[in-house]
CSV table of C-alpha atoms in Angstrom, one decimal:
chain,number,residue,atom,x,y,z
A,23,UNK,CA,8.9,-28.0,36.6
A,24,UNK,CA,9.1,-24.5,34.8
A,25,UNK,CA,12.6,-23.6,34.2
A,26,UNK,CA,14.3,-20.0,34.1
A,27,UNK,CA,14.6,-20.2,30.0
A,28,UNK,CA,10.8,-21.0,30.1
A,29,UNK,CA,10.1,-18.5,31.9
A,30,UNK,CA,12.0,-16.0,30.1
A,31,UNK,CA,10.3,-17.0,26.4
A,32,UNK,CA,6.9,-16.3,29.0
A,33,UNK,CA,8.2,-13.1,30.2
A,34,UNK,CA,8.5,-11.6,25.9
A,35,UNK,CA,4.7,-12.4,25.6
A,36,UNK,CA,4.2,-10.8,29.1
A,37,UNK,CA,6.4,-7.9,27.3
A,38,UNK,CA,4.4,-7.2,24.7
A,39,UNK,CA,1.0,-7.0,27.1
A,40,UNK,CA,2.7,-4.6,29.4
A,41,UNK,CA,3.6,-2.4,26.6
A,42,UNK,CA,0.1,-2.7,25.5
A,43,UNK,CA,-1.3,-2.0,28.8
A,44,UNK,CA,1.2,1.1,29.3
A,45,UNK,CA,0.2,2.7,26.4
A,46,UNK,CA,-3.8,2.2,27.5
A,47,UNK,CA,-2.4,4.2,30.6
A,48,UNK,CA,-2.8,1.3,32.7
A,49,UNK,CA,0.3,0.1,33.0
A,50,UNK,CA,0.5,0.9,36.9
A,51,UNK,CA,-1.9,-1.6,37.7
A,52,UNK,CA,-0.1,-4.3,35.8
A,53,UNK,CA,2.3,-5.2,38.2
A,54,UNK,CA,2.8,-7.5,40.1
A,55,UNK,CA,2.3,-10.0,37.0
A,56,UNK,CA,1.8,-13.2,37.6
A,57,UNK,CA,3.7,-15.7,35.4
A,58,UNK,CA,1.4,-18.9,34.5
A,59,UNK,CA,3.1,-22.5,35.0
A,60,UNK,CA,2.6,-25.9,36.2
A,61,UNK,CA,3.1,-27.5,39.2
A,62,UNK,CA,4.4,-31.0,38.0
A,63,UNK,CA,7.2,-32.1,40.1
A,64,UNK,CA,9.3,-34.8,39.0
A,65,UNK,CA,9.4,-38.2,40.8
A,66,UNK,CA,13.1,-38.8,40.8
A,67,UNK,CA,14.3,-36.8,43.7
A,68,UNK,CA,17.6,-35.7,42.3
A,69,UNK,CA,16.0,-34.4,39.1
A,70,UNK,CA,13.5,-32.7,41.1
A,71,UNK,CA,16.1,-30.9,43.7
A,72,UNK,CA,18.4,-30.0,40.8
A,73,UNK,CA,15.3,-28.0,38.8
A,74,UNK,CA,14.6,-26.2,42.0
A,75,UNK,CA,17.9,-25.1,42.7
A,76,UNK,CA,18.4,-23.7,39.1
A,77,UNK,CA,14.7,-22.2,39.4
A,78,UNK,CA,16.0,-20.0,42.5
A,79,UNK,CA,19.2,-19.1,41.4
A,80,UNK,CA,17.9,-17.8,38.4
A,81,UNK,CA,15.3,-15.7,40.2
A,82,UNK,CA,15.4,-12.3,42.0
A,83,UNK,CA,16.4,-13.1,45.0
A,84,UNK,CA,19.8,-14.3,44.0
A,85,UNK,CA,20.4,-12.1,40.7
A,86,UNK,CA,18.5,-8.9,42.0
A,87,UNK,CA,15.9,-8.7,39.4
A,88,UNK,CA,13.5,-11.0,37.4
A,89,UNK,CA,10.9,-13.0,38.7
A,90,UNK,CA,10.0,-13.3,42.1
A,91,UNK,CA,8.9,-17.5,44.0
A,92,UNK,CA,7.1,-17.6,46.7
A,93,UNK,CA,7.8,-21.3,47.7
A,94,UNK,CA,6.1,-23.6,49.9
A,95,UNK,CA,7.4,-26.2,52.0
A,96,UNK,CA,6.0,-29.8,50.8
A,97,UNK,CA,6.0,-33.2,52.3
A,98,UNK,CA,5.7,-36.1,50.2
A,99,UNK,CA,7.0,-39.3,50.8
A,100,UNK,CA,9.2,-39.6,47.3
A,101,UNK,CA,10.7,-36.3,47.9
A,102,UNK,CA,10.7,-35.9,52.1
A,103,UNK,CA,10.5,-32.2,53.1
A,104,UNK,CA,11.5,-29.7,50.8
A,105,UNK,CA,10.5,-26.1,49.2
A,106,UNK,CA,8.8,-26.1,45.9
A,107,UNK,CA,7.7,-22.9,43.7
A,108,UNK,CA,4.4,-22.3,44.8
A,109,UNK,CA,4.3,-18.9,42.5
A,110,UNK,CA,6.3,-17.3,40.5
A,111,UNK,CA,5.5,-13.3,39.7
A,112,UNK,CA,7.6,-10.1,38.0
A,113,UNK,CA,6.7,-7.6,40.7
A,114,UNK,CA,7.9,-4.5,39.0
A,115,UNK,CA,8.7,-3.1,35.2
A,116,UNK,CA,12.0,-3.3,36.0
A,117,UNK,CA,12.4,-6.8,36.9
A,118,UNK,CA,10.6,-7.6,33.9
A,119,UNK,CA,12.4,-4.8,31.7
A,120,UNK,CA,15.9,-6.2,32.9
A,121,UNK,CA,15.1,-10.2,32.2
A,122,UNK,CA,13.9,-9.4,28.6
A,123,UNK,CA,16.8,-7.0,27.7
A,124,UNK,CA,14.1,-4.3,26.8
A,125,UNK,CA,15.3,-1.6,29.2
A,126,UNK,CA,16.7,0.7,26.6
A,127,UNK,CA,14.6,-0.1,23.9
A,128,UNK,CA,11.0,0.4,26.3
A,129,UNK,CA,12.7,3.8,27.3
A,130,UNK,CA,13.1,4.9,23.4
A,131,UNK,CA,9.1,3.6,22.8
A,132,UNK,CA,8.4,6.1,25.5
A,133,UNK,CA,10.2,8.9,24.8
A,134,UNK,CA,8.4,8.7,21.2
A,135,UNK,CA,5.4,8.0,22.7
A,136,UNK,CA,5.3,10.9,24.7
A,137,UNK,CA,6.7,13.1,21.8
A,138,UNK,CA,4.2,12.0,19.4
A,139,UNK,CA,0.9,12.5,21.8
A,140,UNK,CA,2.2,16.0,23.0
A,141,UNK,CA,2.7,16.9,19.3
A,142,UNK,CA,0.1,15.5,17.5
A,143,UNK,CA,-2.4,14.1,19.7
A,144,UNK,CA,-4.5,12.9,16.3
A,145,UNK,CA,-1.8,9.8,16.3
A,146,UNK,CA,-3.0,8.5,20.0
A,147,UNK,CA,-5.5,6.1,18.8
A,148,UNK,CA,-2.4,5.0,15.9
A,149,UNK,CA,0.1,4.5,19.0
A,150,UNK,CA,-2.4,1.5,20.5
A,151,UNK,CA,-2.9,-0.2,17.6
A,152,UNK,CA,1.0,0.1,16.3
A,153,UNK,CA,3.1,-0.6,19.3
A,154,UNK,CA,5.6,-2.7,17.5
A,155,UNK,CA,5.6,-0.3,14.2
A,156,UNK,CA,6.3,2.9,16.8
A,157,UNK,CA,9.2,1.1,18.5
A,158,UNK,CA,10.6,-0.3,14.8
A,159,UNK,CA,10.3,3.6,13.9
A,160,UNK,CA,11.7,5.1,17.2
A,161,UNK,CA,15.2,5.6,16.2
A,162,UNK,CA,14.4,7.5,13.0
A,163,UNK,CA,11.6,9.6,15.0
A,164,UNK,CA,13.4,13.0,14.6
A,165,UNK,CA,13.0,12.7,10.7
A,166,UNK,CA,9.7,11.3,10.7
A,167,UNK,CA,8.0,14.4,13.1
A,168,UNK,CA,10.2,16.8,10.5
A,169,UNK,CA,8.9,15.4,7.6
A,170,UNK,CA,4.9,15.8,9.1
A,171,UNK,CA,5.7,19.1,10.9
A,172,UNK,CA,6.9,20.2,6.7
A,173,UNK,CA,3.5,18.7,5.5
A,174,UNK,CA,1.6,20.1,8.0
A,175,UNK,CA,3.2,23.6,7.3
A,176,UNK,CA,3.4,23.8,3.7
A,177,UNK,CA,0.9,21.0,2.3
A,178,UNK,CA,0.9,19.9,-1.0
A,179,UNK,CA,4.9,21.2,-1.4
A,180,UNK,CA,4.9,20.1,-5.4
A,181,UNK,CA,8.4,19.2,-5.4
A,182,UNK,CA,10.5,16.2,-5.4
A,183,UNK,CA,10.8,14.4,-1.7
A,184,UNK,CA,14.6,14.9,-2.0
A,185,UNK,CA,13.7,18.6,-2.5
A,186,UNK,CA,12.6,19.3,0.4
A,187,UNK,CA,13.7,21.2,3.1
A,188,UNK,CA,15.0,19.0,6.0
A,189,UNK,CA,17.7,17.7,7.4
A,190,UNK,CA,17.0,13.4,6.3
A,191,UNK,CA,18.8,11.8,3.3
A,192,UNK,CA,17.0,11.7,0.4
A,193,UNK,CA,15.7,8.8,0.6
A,194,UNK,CA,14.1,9.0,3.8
A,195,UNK,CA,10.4,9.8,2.9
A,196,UNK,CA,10.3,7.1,0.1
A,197,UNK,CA,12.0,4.8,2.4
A,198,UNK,CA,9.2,5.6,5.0
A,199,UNK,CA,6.5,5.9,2.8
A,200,UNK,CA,4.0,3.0,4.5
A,201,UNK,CA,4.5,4.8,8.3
A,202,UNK,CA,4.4,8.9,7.0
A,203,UNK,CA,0.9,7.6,4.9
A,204,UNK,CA,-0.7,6.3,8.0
A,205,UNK,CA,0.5,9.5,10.0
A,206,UNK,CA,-0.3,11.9,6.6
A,207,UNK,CA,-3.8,10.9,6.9
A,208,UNK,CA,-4.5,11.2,10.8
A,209,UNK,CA,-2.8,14.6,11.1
A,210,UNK,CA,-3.3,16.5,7.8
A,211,UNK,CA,-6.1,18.4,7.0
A,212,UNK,CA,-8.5,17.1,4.0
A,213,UNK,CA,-7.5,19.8,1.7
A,214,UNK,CA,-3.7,18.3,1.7
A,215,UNK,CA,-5.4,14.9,0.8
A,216,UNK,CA,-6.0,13.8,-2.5
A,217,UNK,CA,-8.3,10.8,-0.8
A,218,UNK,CA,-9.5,8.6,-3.3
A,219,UNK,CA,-5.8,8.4,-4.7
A,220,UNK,CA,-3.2,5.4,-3.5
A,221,UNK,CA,-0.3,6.7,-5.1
A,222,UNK,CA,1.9,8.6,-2.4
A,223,UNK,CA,2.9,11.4,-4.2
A,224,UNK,CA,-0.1,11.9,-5.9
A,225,UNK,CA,-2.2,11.4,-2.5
A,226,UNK,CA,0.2,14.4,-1.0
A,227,UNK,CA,1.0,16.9,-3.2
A,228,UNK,CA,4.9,15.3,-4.2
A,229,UNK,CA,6.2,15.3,-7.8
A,230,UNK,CA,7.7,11.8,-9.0
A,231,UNK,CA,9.6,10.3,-12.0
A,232,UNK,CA,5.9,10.6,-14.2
A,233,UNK,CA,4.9,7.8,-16.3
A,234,UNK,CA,5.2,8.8,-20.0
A,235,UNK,CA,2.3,8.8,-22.4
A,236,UNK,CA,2.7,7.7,-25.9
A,237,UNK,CA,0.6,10.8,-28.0
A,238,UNK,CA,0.4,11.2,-31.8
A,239,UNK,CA,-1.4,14.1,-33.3
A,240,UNK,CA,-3.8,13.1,-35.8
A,241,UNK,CA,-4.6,16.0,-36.8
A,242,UNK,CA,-1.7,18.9,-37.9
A,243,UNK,CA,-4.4,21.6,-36.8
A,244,UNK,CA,-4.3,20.6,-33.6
A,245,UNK,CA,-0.5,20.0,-33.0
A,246,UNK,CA,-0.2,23.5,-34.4
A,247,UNK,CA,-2.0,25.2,-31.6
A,248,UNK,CA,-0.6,23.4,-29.2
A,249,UNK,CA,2.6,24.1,-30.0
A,250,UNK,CA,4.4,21.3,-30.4
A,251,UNK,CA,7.1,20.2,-32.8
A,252,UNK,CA,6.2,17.1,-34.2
A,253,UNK,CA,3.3,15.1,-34.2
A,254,UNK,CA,4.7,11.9,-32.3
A,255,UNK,CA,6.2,12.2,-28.9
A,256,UNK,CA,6.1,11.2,-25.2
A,257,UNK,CA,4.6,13.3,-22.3
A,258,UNK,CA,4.7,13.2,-18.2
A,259,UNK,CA,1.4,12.5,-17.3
A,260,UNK,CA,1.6,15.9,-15.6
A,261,UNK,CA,2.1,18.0,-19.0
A,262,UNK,CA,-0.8,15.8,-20.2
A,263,UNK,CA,-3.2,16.5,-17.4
A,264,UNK,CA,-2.8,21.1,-18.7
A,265,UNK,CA,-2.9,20.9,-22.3
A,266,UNK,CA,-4.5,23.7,-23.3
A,267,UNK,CA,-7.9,21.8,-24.8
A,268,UNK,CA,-10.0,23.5,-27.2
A,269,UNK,CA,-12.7,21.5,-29.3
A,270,UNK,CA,-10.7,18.2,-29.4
A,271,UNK,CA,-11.4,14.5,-29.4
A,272,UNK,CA,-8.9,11.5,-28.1
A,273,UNK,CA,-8.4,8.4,-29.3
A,274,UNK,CA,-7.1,5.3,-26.9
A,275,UNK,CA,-5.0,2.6,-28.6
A,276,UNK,CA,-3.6,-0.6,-27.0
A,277,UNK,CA,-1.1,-1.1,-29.5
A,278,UNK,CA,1.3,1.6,-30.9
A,279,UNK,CA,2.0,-0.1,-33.9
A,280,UNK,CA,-1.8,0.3,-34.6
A,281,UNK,CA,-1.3,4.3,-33.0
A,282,UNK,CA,1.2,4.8,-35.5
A,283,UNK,CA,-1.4,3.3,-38.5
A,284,UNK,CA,-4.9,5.3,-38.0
A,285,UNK,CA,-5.4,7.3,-40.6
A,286,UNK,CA,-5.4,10.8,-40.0
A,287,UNK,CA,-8.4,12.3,-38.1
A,288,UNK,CA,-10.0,15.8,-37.3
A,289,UNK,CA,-9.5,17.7,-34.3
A,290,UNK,CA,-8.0,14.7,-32.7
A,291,UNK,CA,-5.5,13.3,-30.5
A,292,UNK,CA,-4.2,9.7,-30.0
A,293,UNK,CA,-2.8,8.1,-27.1
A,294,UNK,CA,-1.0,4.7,-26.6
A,295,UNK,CA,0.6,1.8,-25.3
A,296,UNK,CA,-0.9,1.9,-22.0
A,297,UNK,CA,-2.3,-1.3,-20.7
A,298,UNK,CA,-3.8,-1.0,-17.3
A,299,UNK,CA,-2.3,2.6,-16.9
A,300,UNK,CA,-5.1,3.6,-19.4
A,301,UNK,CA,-6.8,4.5,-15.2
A,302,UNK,CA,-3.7,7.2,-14.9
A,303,UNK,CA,-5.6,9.2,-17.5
A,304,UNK,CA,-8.0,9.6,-14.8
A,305,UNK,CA,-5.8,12.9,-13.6
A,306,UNK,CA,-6.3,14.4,-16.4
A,307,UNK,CA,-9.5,16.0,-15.6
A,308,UNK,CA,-9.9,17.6,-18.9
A,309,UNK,CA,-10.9,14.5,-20.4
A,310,UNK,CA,-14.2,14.3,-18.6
A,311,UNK,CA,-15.4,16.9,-21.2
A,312,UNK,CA,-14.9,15.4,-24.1
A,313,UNK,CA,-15.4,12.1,-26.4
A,314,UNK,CA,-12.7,9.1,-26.2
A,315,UNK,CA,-12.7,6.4,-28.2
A,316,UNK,CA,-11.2,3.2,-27.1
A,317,UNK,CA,-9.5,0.6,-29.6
A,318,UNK,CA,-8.3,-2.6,-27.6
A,319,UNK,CA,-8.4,-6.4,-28.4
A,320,UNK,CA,-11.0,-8.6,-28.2
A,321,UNK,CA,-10.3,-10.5,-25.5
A,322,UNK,CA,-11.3,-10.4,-21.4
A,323,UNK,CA,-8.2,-7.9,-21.0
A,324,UNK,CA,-9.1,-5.9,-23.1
A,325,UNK,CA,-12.7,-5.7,-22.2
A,326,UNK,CA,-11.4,-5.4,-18.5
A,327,UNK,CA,-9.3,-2.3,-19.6
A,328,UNK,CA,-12.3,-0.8,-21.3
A,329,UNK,CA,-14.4,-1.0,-18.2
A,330,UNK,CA,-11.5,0.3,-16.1
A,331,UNK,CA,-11.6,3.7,-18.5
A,332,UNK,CA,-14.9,4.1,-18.8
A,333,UNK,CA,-15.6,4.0,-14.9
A,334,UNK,CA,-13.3,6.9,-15.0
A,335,UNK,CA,-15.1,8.6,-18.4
A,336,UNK,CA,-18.4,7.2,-19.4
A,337,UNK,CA,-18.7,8.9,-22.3
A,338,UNK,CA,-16.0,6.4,-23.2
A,339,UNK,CA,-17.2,4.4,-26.7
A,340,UNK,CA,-15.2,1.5,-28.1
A,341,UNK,CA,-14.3,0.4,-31.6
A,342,UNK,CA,-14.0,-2.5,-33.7
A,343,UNK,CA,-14.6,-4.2,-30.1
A,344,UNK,CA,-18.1,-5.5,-30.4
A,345,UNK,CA,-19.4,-8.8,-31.4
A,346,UNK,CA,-19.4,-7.9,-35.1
A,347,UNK,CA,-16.0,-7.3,-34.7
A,348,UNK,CA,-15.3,-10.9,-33.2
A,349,UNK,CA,-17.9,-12.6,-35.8
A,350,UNK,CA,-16.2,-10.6,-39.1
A,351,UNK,CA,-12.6,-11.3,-38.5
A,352,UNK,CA,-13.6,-15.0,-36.4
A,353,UNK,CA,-10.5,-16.6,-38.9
A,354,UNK,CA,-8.2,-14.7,-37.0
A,355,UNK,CA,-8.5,-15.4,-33.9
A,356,UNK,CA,-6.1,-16.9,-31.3
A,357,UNK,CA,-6.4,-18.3,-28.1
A,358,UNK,CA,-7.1,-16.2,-25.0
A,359,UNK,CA,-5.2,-16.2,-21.8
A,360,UNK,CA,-7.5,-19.5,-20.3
A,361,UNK,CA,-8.5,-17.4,-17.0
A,362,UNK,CA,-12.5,-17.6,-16.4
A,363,UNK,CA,-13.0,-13.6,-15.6
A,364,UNK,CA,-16.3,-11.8,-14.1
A,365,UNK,CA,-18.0,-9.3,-16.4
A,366,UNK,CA,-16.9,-5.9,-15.8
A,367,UNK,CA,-19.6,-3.5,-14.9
A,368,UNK,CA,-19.2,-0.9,-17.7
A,369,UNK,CA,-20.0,-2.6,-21.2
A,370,UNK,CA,-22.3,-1.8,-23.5
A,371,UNK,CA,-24.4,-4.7,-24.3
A,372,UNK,CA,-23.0,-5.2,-27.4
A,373,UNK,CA,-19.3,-5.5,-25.5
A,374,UNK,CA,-20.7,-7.1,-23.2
A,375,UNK,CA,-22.1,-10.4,-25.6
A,376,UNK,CA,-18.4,-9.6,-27.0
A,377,UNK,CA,-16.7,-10.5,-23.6
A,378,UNK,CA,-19.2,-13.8,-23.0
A,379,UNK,CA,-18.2,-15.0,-26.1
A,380,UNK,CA,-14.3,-14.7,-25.1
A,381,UNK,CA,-14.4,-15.9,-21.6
A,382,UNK,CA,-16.7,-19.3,-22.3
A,383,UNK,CA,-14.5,-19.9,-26.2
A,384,UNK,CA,-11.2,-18.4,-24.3
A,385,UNK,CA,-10.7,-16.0,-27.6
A,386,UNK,CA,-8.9,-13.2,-28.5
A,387,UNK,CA,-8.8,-10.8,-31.2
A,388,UNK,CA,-5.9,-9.0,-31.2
A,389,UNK,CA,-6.1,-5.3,-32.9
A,390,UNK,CA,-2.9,-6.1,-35.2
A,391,UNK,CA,-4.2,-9.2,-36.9
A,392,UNK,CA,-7.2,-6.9,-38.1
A,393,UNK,CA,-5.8,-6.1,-41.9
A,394,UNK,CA,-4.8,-2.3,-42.2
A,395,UNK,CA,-7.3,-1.9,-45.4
A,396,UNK,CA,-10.5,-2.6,-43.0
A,397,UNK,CA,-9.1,-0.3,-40.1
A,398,UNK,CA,-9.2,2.0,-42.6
A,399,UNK,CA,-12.6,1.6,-44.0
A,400,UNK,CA,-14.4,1.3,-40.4
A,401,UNK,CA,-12.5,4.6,-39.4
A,402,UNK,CA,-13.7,6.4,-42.4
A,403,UNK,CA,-17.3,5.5,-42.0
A,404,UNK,CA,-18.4,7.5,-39.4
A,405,UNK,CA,-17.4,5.0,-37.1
A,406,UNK,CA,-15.3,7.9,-34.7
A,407,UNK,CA,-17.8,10.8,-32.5
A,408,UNK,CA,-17.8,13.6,-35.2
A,409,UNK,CA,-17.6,16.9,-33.2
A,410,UNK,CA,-16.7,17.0,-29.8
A,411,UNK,CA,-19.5,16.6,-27.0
């Protein structure tokens, strides 16, 4: 026979429906609420009496709240006359609010319920699908509607999240960065979205700690008129993204040992180091209007880097990245990773027989074995885009 602690496990799943339902507005028809059990009596009479008893006095009508029996009087010849749970119900909120413990907790997932529709009705849809997020969030609700009422004010604030305005430590929006998104893009309006970026501060207007760019100028004319002091340095991919361009070209390099090496070249810039954040280039919208050259290994990271680039600039070329490349310098190769990849979409075919031939041999080329004397000779034969597109 069901037991008070079984049916107060019952009653958190019965919970979480009523919270559903109430938030669907139809939590006045939820009640009474039946609680499912079974009937199985057991066939030694004492056992039997004794689950019974502790059935009713856990129950409403000696406590004052909880579930409700309605019994029924049973003959049977094992157990002679008695009264035996016949059903077993929560007939109001509160008796099922005061079992679980939730009374002061459902009264905070109101409160913020009703805040947040009255406020911004664009989050009512959010509220049914999040329930358990929205009452996680409901004690920090007073920073959270600050925070979007800022946004919604003064979009795209370009400052630091610590800079702003409100009265929330300053770790409050970086701490609450998963929720404010979901709210950010319901509430906002599309000019305060940067939509096809996932980085936070990026996707709303905030300044960050930048990641730095590795640049040497290869050429001394350009580093003059541009102002800066020497011709290797490090920029925030912020400063990057407004140099003032005039008839330039960039070159990419994996390696900075090799960015350091290239020989000098005209009316061009270098950039290094970057691995996979070779895509963060992709802010700097400048870059769109003029050639790149990319210099990676030879190997199905490389070629994966390549493609990431070029989806972002297709006027992207590579060098000393193509099957010659791999065939010439063959003695030096090395062993790849060992990972079976899929072809990235944007090779040429020549990378692209370049990339079959590492991911079926597992090879790699890696840009520093290639001796300086031939980096040399392939840069000087009209190997880099001569004037800028």
């Amino acid at each position: 026979m069901v037991q008070p602690e079984d049916i107060r496990k019952k009653a958190e799943n019965i919970y979480a429906d009523f919270l559903r339902a109430w938030v669907a507005n139809t939590g006045v028809s939820f009640f009474p609420r039946l609680v499912p059990t079974e009937r199985n009596l057991s066939d030694d009479v004492a056992d039997a009496i004794r689950s019974v008893r502790a059935l009713r006095d856990g129950s409403k009508e000696v406590i004052g709240y909880g579930y409700t029996v309605e019994w029924r009087d049973v003959n049977s010849r094992s157990l002679g006359r008695n009264r035996f749970p016949q059903r077993i119900t929560f007939e109001t909120r509160d008796d099922l609010l005061r079992l679980v413990g939730k009374q002061r907790e459902f009264q905070k997932f109101s409160d913020a319920v009703d805040r947040l529709r009255r406020e911004f009705p664009a989050l009512t849809q959010w509220i049914a699908s999040n329930v358990r997020t929205l009452i996680e969030a409901a004690d920090q609700l007073d920073g959270l509607l600050a925070v979007i009422r800022h946004f919604v004010d003064h979009p795209r604030p370009d400052c630091f999240a610590r800079e702003l305005p409100l009265d929330v430590d300053t770790k409050f929006v970086e701490r609450n960065r998963c929720l404010l998104q979901q709210w950010f893009d319901l509430v906002l309006p599309p000019h305060a979205i940067q939509a096809d970026e996932t980085h936070f501060e990026r996707r709303y207007g905030l300044r960050y700690v930048e990641p730095q760019v590795f640049v040497r100028f290869l050429s001394a004319e350009v580093q003059r008129e541009m102002g800066f002091p020497c011709p290797i340095l490090s920029l925030p991919l912020h400063t990057l993204s407004h140099l003032p361009v005039v008839n330039l070209r960039v070159l990419i390099v994996e390696n900075k040992v090799n960015l350091l090496t290239v020989p000098p070249l005209a009316r061009t810039i270098a950039f290094g180091g970057m691995g996979n954040g070779v895509t963060l280039l992709g802010n700097a919208l400048w870059l769109a209007q003029i050639p790149i050259t990319y210099w990676g290994d030879v190997d199905v990271e490389g070629f994966e880097i390549l493609s990431r680039l070029r989806a972002y600039f297709p006027q992207t070329r590579s060098i000393l990245m193509g099957e010659s490349a791999l065939h010439r310098w063959q003695h030096l190769t090395g062993a790849g990773t060992g990972r079976n990849r899929e072809k990235p979409p944007h090779l040429t075919a020549d990378e692209s027989a370049a990339f079959d031939a590492c991911n079926v041999g597992n090879l790699r080329l890696e840009q520093e074995r290639i001796p300086q004397l031939d980096v040399y000779q392939v840069f000087h034969t009209n190997q880099m885009p001569q004037r800028p597109v």
